[in-house]
Each structure stands twice: as C-alpha cells, then as structure tokens.
C-alpha cells in the first residue's frame, strides 16, 4: 500500500500520468493501461499482443481526472496486476477521445444518403437503359426512399406505376409486402430490392 502511494506521488509530480499494468497467471495474459492528460483519462485493455480496446473519459477538472486515474490503478493492483512502465498502446495524442463506432442505424442512414446522392446525379443511359419499355411497380418497405427508387427506375427507361395490372412487367417486393404481390399477370417478374439496385447500377 505504501509503495502504491509513493509511486503515485512521484507520478503526480510529473504532470501527465501514464502507467501500464499486466496480469499473467494461468491462462490469463492481459494488460491494462491508463493515461491522464489534463481533465481527460484514457484507458486501454486487452490481451497482451492483441488489439486493445480504448475508452476516454473527460472530467470537470484535472484534479478529478487524477483521482480517477489513481483509483483505477489501485483497483487493478488489488486484483493482482503488476506495474510495467508507462502506457504503450495509447500513444501520442492520448488525451483525445476516440471516435465512436458507427451503429447499425447510422450505417443504414449513411447508405440511404449515398444512394440518394448518387440517384440525383444519374442521367438517363444512352439507348434508354436496362429497363426500357418495362412497366414496374413497388410494394412493401424498401431500404431506400420510394421516390429515390422510382427515379432510379425511370432513369433506366422504366414506366413506374402505383398499382399492379396486367401490363406490369416487374414487381419489386420489399418487406411486409401487401396484396399487390397477388395481382398481375402470370408472366410478371418478382424482384427483391437487391436485384433492382443491381439492375440500376447501385450494387
């Protein structure tokens, strides 16, 4: 306990605090690092030699950041970790918060935006496009906006209708499709959204 507070006092005198601790016992082979810089504390942990996971926390002031650093270090030492110099995986610029990983929802939004942006730039292909002369209809929920899908179809020569009839050539089926899927002629083609996007050059 005394050695902990002695090393803590010497670290505090140095301004920025940085430490690496390791725990090697039995099948366990892991590390934990922590760096305090101003009001921010960044910790990193994982298997020794593996990819680290980093987390940055920001506190109201430097004093609270230092207190958090010391409390985390003391907790690790009580669990059997041993100090092994300064942090290695956090590196320079360690006081900055790491970017958050994109969620599935944000990825979907980004995909919609990209498709819409591309659709706005699409011009009608020479010769009328792959869907020239085809009557096309959409049913069910699509990953992209229906207006964007309609524009893509029209840009490739298709006639887009709101209802299915005997003249409908292609029915693009999304999730939770309604009664439209039961209508149309025996020669109607049923496409999923993936095939439709591929046909209009989006996949």
PDB file of C-alpha atoms in Angstrom:
ATOM      1  CA  UNK A   1       0.000   0.000   0.000  1.00  0.00           C
ATOM      2  CA  UNK A   2       2.826   2.424   0.906  1.00  0.00           C
ATOM      3  CA  UNK A   3       4.650   1.673  -2.341  1.00  0.00           C
ATOM      4  CA  UNK A   4       1.471   2.484  -4.276  1.00  0.00           C
ATOM      5  CA  UNK A   5       1.124   5.934  -2.736  1.00  0.00           C
ATOM      6  CA  UNK A   6       4.867   6.572  -3.094  1.00  0.00           C
ATOM      7  CA  UNK A   7       4.770   5.841  -6.833  1.00  0.00           C
ATOM      8  CA  UNK A   8       1.511   7.776  -7.141  1.00  0.00           C
ATOM      9  CA  UNK A   9       3.112  10.846  -5.573  1.00  0.00           C
ATOM     10  CA  UNK A  10       6.088  10.664  -7.934  1.00  0.00           C
ATOM     11  CA  UNK A  11       3.759  10.298 -10.939  1.00  0.00           C
ATOM     12  CA  UNK A  12       1.699  13.303  -9.837  1.00  0.00           C
ATOM     13  CA  UNK A  13       4.825  15.425  -9.714  1.00  0.00           C
ATOM     14  CA  UNK A  14       5.434  14.636 -13.392  1.00  0.00           C
ATOM     15  CA  UNK A  15       2.164  16.229 -14.595  1.00  0.00           C
ATOM     16  CA  UNK A  16       0.759  13.736 -17.106  1.00  0.00           C
ATOM     17  CA  UNK A  17       0.148  10.325 -15.606  1.00  0.00           C
ATOM     18  CA  UNK A  18       0.846   7.164 -17.565  1.00  0.00           C
ATOM     19  CA  UNK A  19       1.025   3.546 -16.457  1.00  0.00           C
ATOM     20  CA  UNK A  20       0.880   0.034 -17.849  1.00  0.00           C
ATOM     21  CA  UNK A  21      -0.091  -2.958 -15.723  1.00  0.00           C
ATOM     22  CA  UNK A  22      -0.018  -6.619 -16.655  1.00  0.00           C
ATOM     23  CA  UNK A  23      -1.651  -9.729 -15.277  1.00  0.00           C
ATOM     24  CA  UNK A  24      -0.060 -13.029 -16.247  1.00  0.00           C
ATOM     25  CA  UNK A  25      -1.328 -16.022 -14.358  1.00  0.00           C
ATOM     26  CA  UNK A  26      -2.566 -19.416 -15.552  1.00  0.00           C
ATOM     27  CA  UNK A  27      -4.448 -18.894 -18.824  1.00  0.00           C
ATOM     28  CA  UNK A  28      -4.715 -15.139 -18.228  1.00  0.00           C
ATOM     29  CA  UNK A  29      -2.342 -12.954 -20.211  1.00  0.00           C
ATOM     30  CA  UNK A  30      -3.748  -9.436 -20.246  1.00  0.00           C
ATOM     31  CA  UNK A  31      -2.798  -5.802 -19.786  1.00  0.00           C
ATOM     32  CA  UNK A  32      -4.368  -2.559 -18.665  1.00  0.00           C
ATOM     33  CA  UNK A  33      -3.048   0.922 -19.374  1.00  0.00           C
ATOM     34  CA  UNK A  34      -4.151   4.344 -18.254  1.00  0.00           C
ATOM     35  CA  UNK A  35      -3.107   7.871 -19.182  1.00  0.00           C
ATOM     36  CA  UNK A  36      -4.286  11.109 -17.603  1.00  0.00           C
ATOM     37  CA  UNK A  37      -3.769  14.318 -19.556  1.00  0.00           C
ATOM     38  CA  UNK A  38      -5.432  17.415 -18.191  1.00  0.00           C
ATOM     39  CA  UNK A  39      -9.093  16.676 -17.495  1.00  0.00           C
ATOM     40  CA  UNK A  40      -9.131  13.533 -19.668  1.00  0.00           C
ATOM     41  CA  UNK A  41      -8.317   9.946 -18.767  1.00  0.00           C
ATOM     42  CA  UNK A  42      -7.821   7.293 -21.447  1.00  0.00           C
ATOM     43  CA  UNK A  43      -7.655   3.621 -20.524  1.00  0.00           C
ATOM     44  CA  UNK A  44      -6.696   0.705 -22.759  1.00  0.00           C
ATOM     45  CA  UNK A  45      -7.047  -3.004 -22.096  1.00  0.00           C
ATOM     46  CA  UNK A  46      -6.881  -6.369 -23.832  1.00  0.00           C
ATOM     47  CA  UNK A  47      -4.780  -9.470 -24.295  1.00  0.00           C
ATOM     48  CA  UNK A  48      -1.033  -8.904 -24.373  1.00  0.00           C
ATOM     49  CA  UNK A  49      -0.054  -8.747 -28.026  1.00  0.00           C
ATOM     50  CA  UNK A  50      -3.670  -8.377 -29.157  1.00  0.00           C
ATOM     51  CA  UNK A  51      -5.738  -5.419 -30.341  1.00  0.00           C
ATOM     52  CA  UNK A  52      -6.500  -3.002 -27.475  1.00  0.00           C
ATOM     53  CA  UNK A  53      -9.863  -1.528 -26.560  1.00  0.00           C
ATOM     54  CA  UNK A  54      -9.638   2.146 -25.581  1.00  0.00           C
ATOM     55  CA  UNK A  55     -12.025   4.368 -23.654  1.00  0.00           C
ATOM     56  CA  UNK A  56     -11.657   8.087 -22.924  1.00  0.00           C
ATOM     57  CA  UNK A  57     -13.449   9.912 -20.123  1.00  0.00           C
ATOM     58  CA  UNK A  58     -13.480  13.667 -19.543  1.00  0.00           C
ATOM     59  CA  UNK A  59     -13.894  15.162 -16.065  1.00  0.00           C
ATOM     60  CA  UNK A  60     -14.848  18.645 -14.805  1.00  0.00           C
ATOM     61  CA  UNK A  61     -11.251  19.323 -13.804  1.00  0.00           C
ATOM     62  CA  UNK A  62      -7.713  17.933 -13.746  1.00  0.00           C
ATOM     63  CA  UNK A  63      -7.855  17.085 -10.036  1.00  0.00           C
ATOM     64  CA  UNK A  64     -10.834  14.763 -10.529  1.00  0.00           C
ATOM     65  CA  UNK A  65      -9.143  13.181 -13.535  1.00  0.00           C
ATOM     66  CA  UNK A  66      -6.043  12.430 -11.432  1.00  0.00           C
ATOM     67  CA  UNK A  67      -8.170  10.997  -8.624  1.00  0.00           C
ATOM     68  CA  UNK A  68      -9.913   8.713 -11.099  1.00  0.00           C
ATOM     69  CA  UNK A  69      -6.563   7.598 -12.521  1.00  0.00           C
ATOM     70  CA  UNK A  70      -5.228   6.694  -9.069  1.00  0.00           C
ATOM     71  CA  UNK A  71      -8.418   4.897  -8.009  1.00  0.00           C
ATOM     72  CA  UNK A  72      -8.401   2.781 -11.179  1.00  0.00           C
ATOM     73  CA  UNK A  73      -4.731   1.922 -10.745  1.00  0.00           C
ATOM     74  CA  UNK A  74      -5.186   0.977  -7.098  1.00  0.00           C
ATOM     75  CA  UNK A  75      -8.122  -1.263  -8.070  1.00  0.00           C
ATOM     76  CA  UNK A  76      -6.010  -3.082 -10.678  1.00  0.00           C
ATOM     77  CA  UNK A  77      -3.121  -3.610  -8.253  1.00  0.00           C
ATOM     78  CA  UNK A  78      -5.502  -5.103  -5.691  1.00  0.00           C
ATOM     79  CA  UNK A  79      -6.662  -7.574  -8.355  1.00  0.00           C
ATOM     80  CA  UNK A  80      -3.115  -8.837  -8.849  1.00  0.00           C
ATOM     81  CA  UNK A  81      -1.890  -6.674 -11.729  1.00  0.00           C
ATOM     82  CA  UNK A  82       1.718  -5.504 -11.593  1.00  0.00           C
ATOM     83  CA  UNK A  83       3.072  -2.216 -12.907  1.00  0.00           C
ATOM     84  CA  UNK A  84       5.218  -2.488 -16.020  1.00  0.00           C
ATOM     85  CA  UNK A  85       6.294   1.008 -17.003  1.00  0.00           C
ATOM     86  CA  UNK A  86       4.306   3.569 -18.996  1.00  0.00           C
ATOM     87  CA  UNK A  87       1.417   3.067 -21.412  1.00  0.00           C
ATOM     88  CA  UNK A  88       2.457   1.675 -24.802  1.00  0.00           C
ATOM     89  CA  UNK A  89      -0.749   1.224 -26.808  1.00  0.00           C
ATOM     90  CA  UNK A  90      -2.364   4.618 -26.193  1.00  0.00           C
ATOM     91  CA  UNK A  91       0.468   6.575 -27.810  1.00  0.00           C
ATOM     92  CA  UNK A  92       0.688  10.267 -28.632  1.00  0.00           C
ATOM     93  CA  UNK A  93      -2.418  12.390 -28.502  1.00  0.00           C
ATOM     94  CA  UNK A  94      -3.762  10.108 -25.782  1.00  0.00           C
ATOM     95  CA  UNK A  95      -5.853  12.841 -24.194  1.00  0.00           C
ATOM     96  CA  UNK A  96      -8.237  12.916 -27.135  1.00  0.00           C
ATOM     97  CA  UNK A  97     -11.469  10.965 -27.099  1.00  0.00           C
ATOM     98  CA  UNK A  98     -11.630   8.091 -29.551  1.00  0.00           C
ATOM     99  CA  UNK A  99     -14.261   8.191 -32.305  1.00  0.00           C
ATOM    100  CA  UNK A 100     -17.351   6.104 -31.624  1.00  0.00           C
ATOM    101  CA  UNK A 101     -18.020   3.096 -33.802  1.00  0.00           C
ATOM    102  CA  UNK A 102     -20.860   3.600 -36.252  1.00  0.00           C
ATOM    103  CA  UNK A 103     -24.089   1.983 -35.151  1.00  0.00           C
ATOM    104  CA  UNK A 104     -26.201  -0.168 -37.447  1.00  0.00           C
ATOM    105  CA  UNK A 105     -28.774   2.635 -37.593  1.00  0.00           C
ATOM    106  CA  UNK A 106     -26.215   5.264 -38.622  1.00  0.00           C
ATOM    107  CA  UNK A 107     -24.809   2.881 -41.248  1.00  0.00           C
ATOM    108  CA  UNK A 108     -28.290   2.481 -42.721  1.00  0.00           C
ATOM    109  CA  UNK A 109     -28.794   6.256 -42.794  1.00  0.00           C
ATOM    110  CA  UNK A 110     -25.420   6.708 -44.485  1.00  0.00           C
ATOM    111  CA  UNK A 111     -26.313   4.095 -47.085  1.00  0.00           C
ATOM    112  CA  UNK A 112     -29.622   5.823 -47.850  1.00  0.00           C
ATOM    113  CA  UNK A 113     -27.857   9.173 -48.199  1.00  0.00           C
ATOM    114  CA  UNK A 114     -25.264   7.691 -50.555  1.00  0.00           C
ATOM    115  CA  UNK A 115     -27.936   6.071 -52.729  1.00  0.00           C
ATOM    116  CA  UNK A 116     -29.971   9.257 -52.837  1.00  0.00           C
ATOM    117  CA  UNK A 117     -26.930  11.377 -53.695  1.00  0.00           C
ATOM    118  CA  UNK A 118     -25.958   9.007 -56.480  1.00  0.00           C
ATOM    119  CA  UNK A 119     -29.510   8.837 -57.795  1.00  0.00           C
ATOM    120  CA  UNK A 120     -29.630  12.627 -58.100  1.00  0.00           C
ATOM    121  CA  UNK A 121     -26.552  12.536 -60.317  1.00  0.00           C
ATOM    122  CA  UNK A 122     -27.751   9.703 -62.558  1.00  0.00           C
ATOM    123  CA  UNK A 123     -28.648  10.675 -66.095  1.00  0.00           C
ATOM    124  CA  UNK A 124     -30.634   8.550 -68.472  1.00  0.00           C
ATOM    125  CA  UNK A 125     -28.296   5.992 -70.060  1.00  0.00           C
ATOM    126  CA  UNK A 126     -27.868   6.164 -73.800  1.00  0.00           C
ATOM    127  CA  UNK A 127     -30.228   3.738 -75.501  1.00  0.00           C
ATOM    128  CA  UNK A 128     -32.893   4.022 -72.804  1.00  0.00           C
ATOM    129  CA  UNK A 129     -31.380   1.860 -70.079  1.00  0.00           C
ATOM    130  CA  UNK A 130     -31.798  -1.738 -68.938  1.00  0.00           C
ATOM    131  CA  UNK A 131     -35.460  -1.231 -68.027  1.00  0.00           C
ATOM    132  CA  UNK A 132     -36.527   0.414 -71.289  1.00  0.00           C
ATOM    133  CA  UNK A 133     -40.112  -0.477 -72.182  1.00  0.00           C
ATOM    134  CA  UNK A 134     -40.785  -2.186 -68.819  1.00  0.00           C
ATOM    135  CA  UNK A 135     -43.654  -1.274 -66.524  1.00  0.00           C
ATOM    136  CA  UNK A 136     -42.515  -1.505 -62.927  1.00  0.00           C
ATOM    137  CA  UNK A 137     -44.244  -1.272 -59.557  1.00  0.00           C
ATOM    138  CA  UNK A 138     -43.001  -1.288 -55.943  1.00  0.00           C
ATOM    139  CA  UNK A 139     -44.629  -2.904 -52.914  1.00  0.00           C
ATOM    140  CA  UNK A 140     -43.548  -3.205 -49.292  1.00  0.00           C
ATOM    141  CA  UNK A 141     -40.906  -1.291 -47.348  1.00  0.00           C
ATOM    142  CA  UNK A 142     -37.588  -0.560 -49.069  1.00  0.00           C
ATOM    143  CA  UNK A 143     -34.251   0.414 -47.527  1.00  0.00           C
ATOM    144  CA  UNK A 144     -34.209   3.497 -49.757  1.00  0.00           C
ATOM    145  CA  UNK A 145     -36.990   6.035 -50.172  1.00  0.00           C
ATOM    146  CA  UNK A 146     -39.681   5.054 -52.663  1.00  0.00           C
ATOM    147  CA  UNK A 147     -39.187   8.368 -54.515  1.00  0.00           C
ATOM    148  CA  UNK A 148     -35.493   7.598 -54.970  1.00  0.00           C
ATOM    149  CA  UNK A 149     -36.251   4.076 -56.195  1.00  0.00           C
ATOM    150  CA  UNK A 150     -38.801   5.457 -58.680  1.00  0.00           C
ATOM    151  CA  UNK A 151     -36.287   7.988 -60.010  1.00  0.00           C
ATOM    152  CA  UNK A 152     -33.699   5.262 -60.499  1.00  0.00           C
ATOM    153  CA  UNK A 153     -36.191   3.101 -62.388  1.00  0.00           C
ATOM    154  CA  UNK A 154     -37.322   5.968 -64.605  1.00  0.00           C
ATOM    155  CA  UNK A 155     -33.739   6.980 -65.339  1.00  0.00           C
ATOM    156  CA  UNK A 156     -33.217   3.479 -66.725  1.00  0.00           C
ATOM    157  CA  UNK A 157     -36.255   3.610 -69.008  1.00  0.00           C
ATOM    158  CA  UNK A 158     -38.988   2.045 -66.870  1.00  0.00           C
ATOM    159  CA  UNK A 159     -42.539   3.261 -66.502  1.00  0.00           C
ATOM    160  CA  UNK A 160     -43.372   3.300 -62.781  1.00  0.00           C
ATOM    161  CA  UNK A 161     -46.946   2.757 -61.650  1.00  0.00           C
ATOM    162  CA  UNK A 162     -48.593   2.805 -58.230  1.00  0.00           C
ATOM    163  CA  UNK A 163     -50.730  -0.279 -58.823  1.00  0.00           C
ATOM    164  CA  UNK A 164     -50.211  -3.713 -60.338  1.00  0.00           C
ATOM    165  CA  UNK A 165     -52.085  -4.521 -63.554  1.00  0.00           C
ATOM    166  CA  UNK A 166     -51.911  -6.983 -66.426  1.00  0.00           C
ATOM    167  CA  UNK A 167     -49.371  -4.693 -68.104  1.00  0.00           C
ATOM    168  CA  UNK A 168     -46.968  -4.743 -65.129  1.00  0.00           C
ATOM    169  CA  UNK A 169     -43.712  -6.462 -66.082  1.00  0.00           C
ATOM    170  CA  UNK A 170     -41.781  -6.217 -62.830  1.00  0.00           C
ATOM    171  CA  UNK A 171     -42.888  -6.018 -59.193  1.00  0.00           C
ATOM    172  CA  UNK A 172     -40.131  -5.031 -56.756  1.00  0.00           C
ATOM    173  CA  UNK A 173     -41.012  -6.618 -53.422  1.00  0.00           C
ATOM    174  CA  UNK A 174     -39.840  -5.102 -50.133  1.00  0.00           C
ATOM    175  CA  UNK A 175     -40.529  -6.114 -46.553  1.00  0.00           C
ATOM    176  CA  UNK A 176     -44.118  -6.559 -45.376  1.00  0.00           C
ATOM    177  CA  UNK A 177     -45.443  -6.557 -48.939  1.00  0.00           C
ATOM    178  CA  UNK A 178     -49.194  -6.105 -49.314  1.00  0.00           C
ATOM    179  CA  UNK A 179     -51.849  -7.520 -51.628  1.00  0.00           C
ATOM    180  CA  UNK A 180     -50.090  -6.254 -54.758  1.00  0.00           C
ATOM    181  CA  UNK A 181     -47.975  -9.385 -54.710  1.00  0.00           C
ATOM    182  CA  UNK A 182     -51.064 -11.456 -55.523  1.00  0.00           C
ATOM    183  CA  UNK A 183     -52.034  -9.381 -58.546  1.00  0.00           C
ATOM    184  CA  UNK A 184     -50.725  -9.098 -62.090  1.00  0.00           C
ATOM    185  CA  UNK A 185     -50.337 -11.478 -64.983  1.00  0.00           C
ATOM    186  CA  UNK A 186     -48.722 -14.912 -64.903  1.00  0.00           C
ATOM    187  CA  UNK A 187     -45.682 -13.501 -66.695  1.00  0.00           C
ATOM    188  CA  UNK A 188     -44.882 -10.838 -64.068  1.00  0.00           C
ATOM    189  CA  UNK A 189     -41.334 -10.892 -62.657  1.00  0.00           C
ATOM    190  CA  UNK A 190     -40.801 -10.581 -58.906  1.00  0.00           C
ATOM    191  CA  UNK A 191     -37.593  -8.830 -57.865  1.00  0.00           C
ATOM    192  CA  UNK A 192     -36.225  -8.130 -54.411  1.00  0.00           C
ATOM    193  CA  UNK A 193     -34.640  -4.744 -53.696  1.00  0.00           C
ATOM    194  CA  UNK A 194     -31.117  -6.126 -54.070  1.00  0.00           C
ATOM    195  CA  UNK A 195     -31.774  -7.261 -57.650  1.00  0.00           C
ATOM    196  CA  UNK A 196     -33.439  -3.962 -58.508  1.00  0.00           C
ATOM    197  CA  UNK A 197     -30.470  -1.939 -57.217  1.00  0.00           C
ATOM    198  CA  UNK A 198     -28.089  -4.165 -59.146  1.00  0.00           C
ATOM    199  CA  UNK A 199     -30.062  -3.649 -62.362  1.00  0.00           C
ATOM    200  CA  UNK A 200     -29.900   0.160 -61.977  1.00  0.00           C
ATOM    201  CA  UNK A 201     -26.168   0.065 -61.221  1.00  0.00           C
ATOM    202  CA  UNK A 202     -26.299   0.674 -57.478  1.00  0.00           C
ATOM    203  CA  UNK A 203     -24.833  -2.670 -56.314  1.00  0.00           C
TER     204      UNK A 203
END
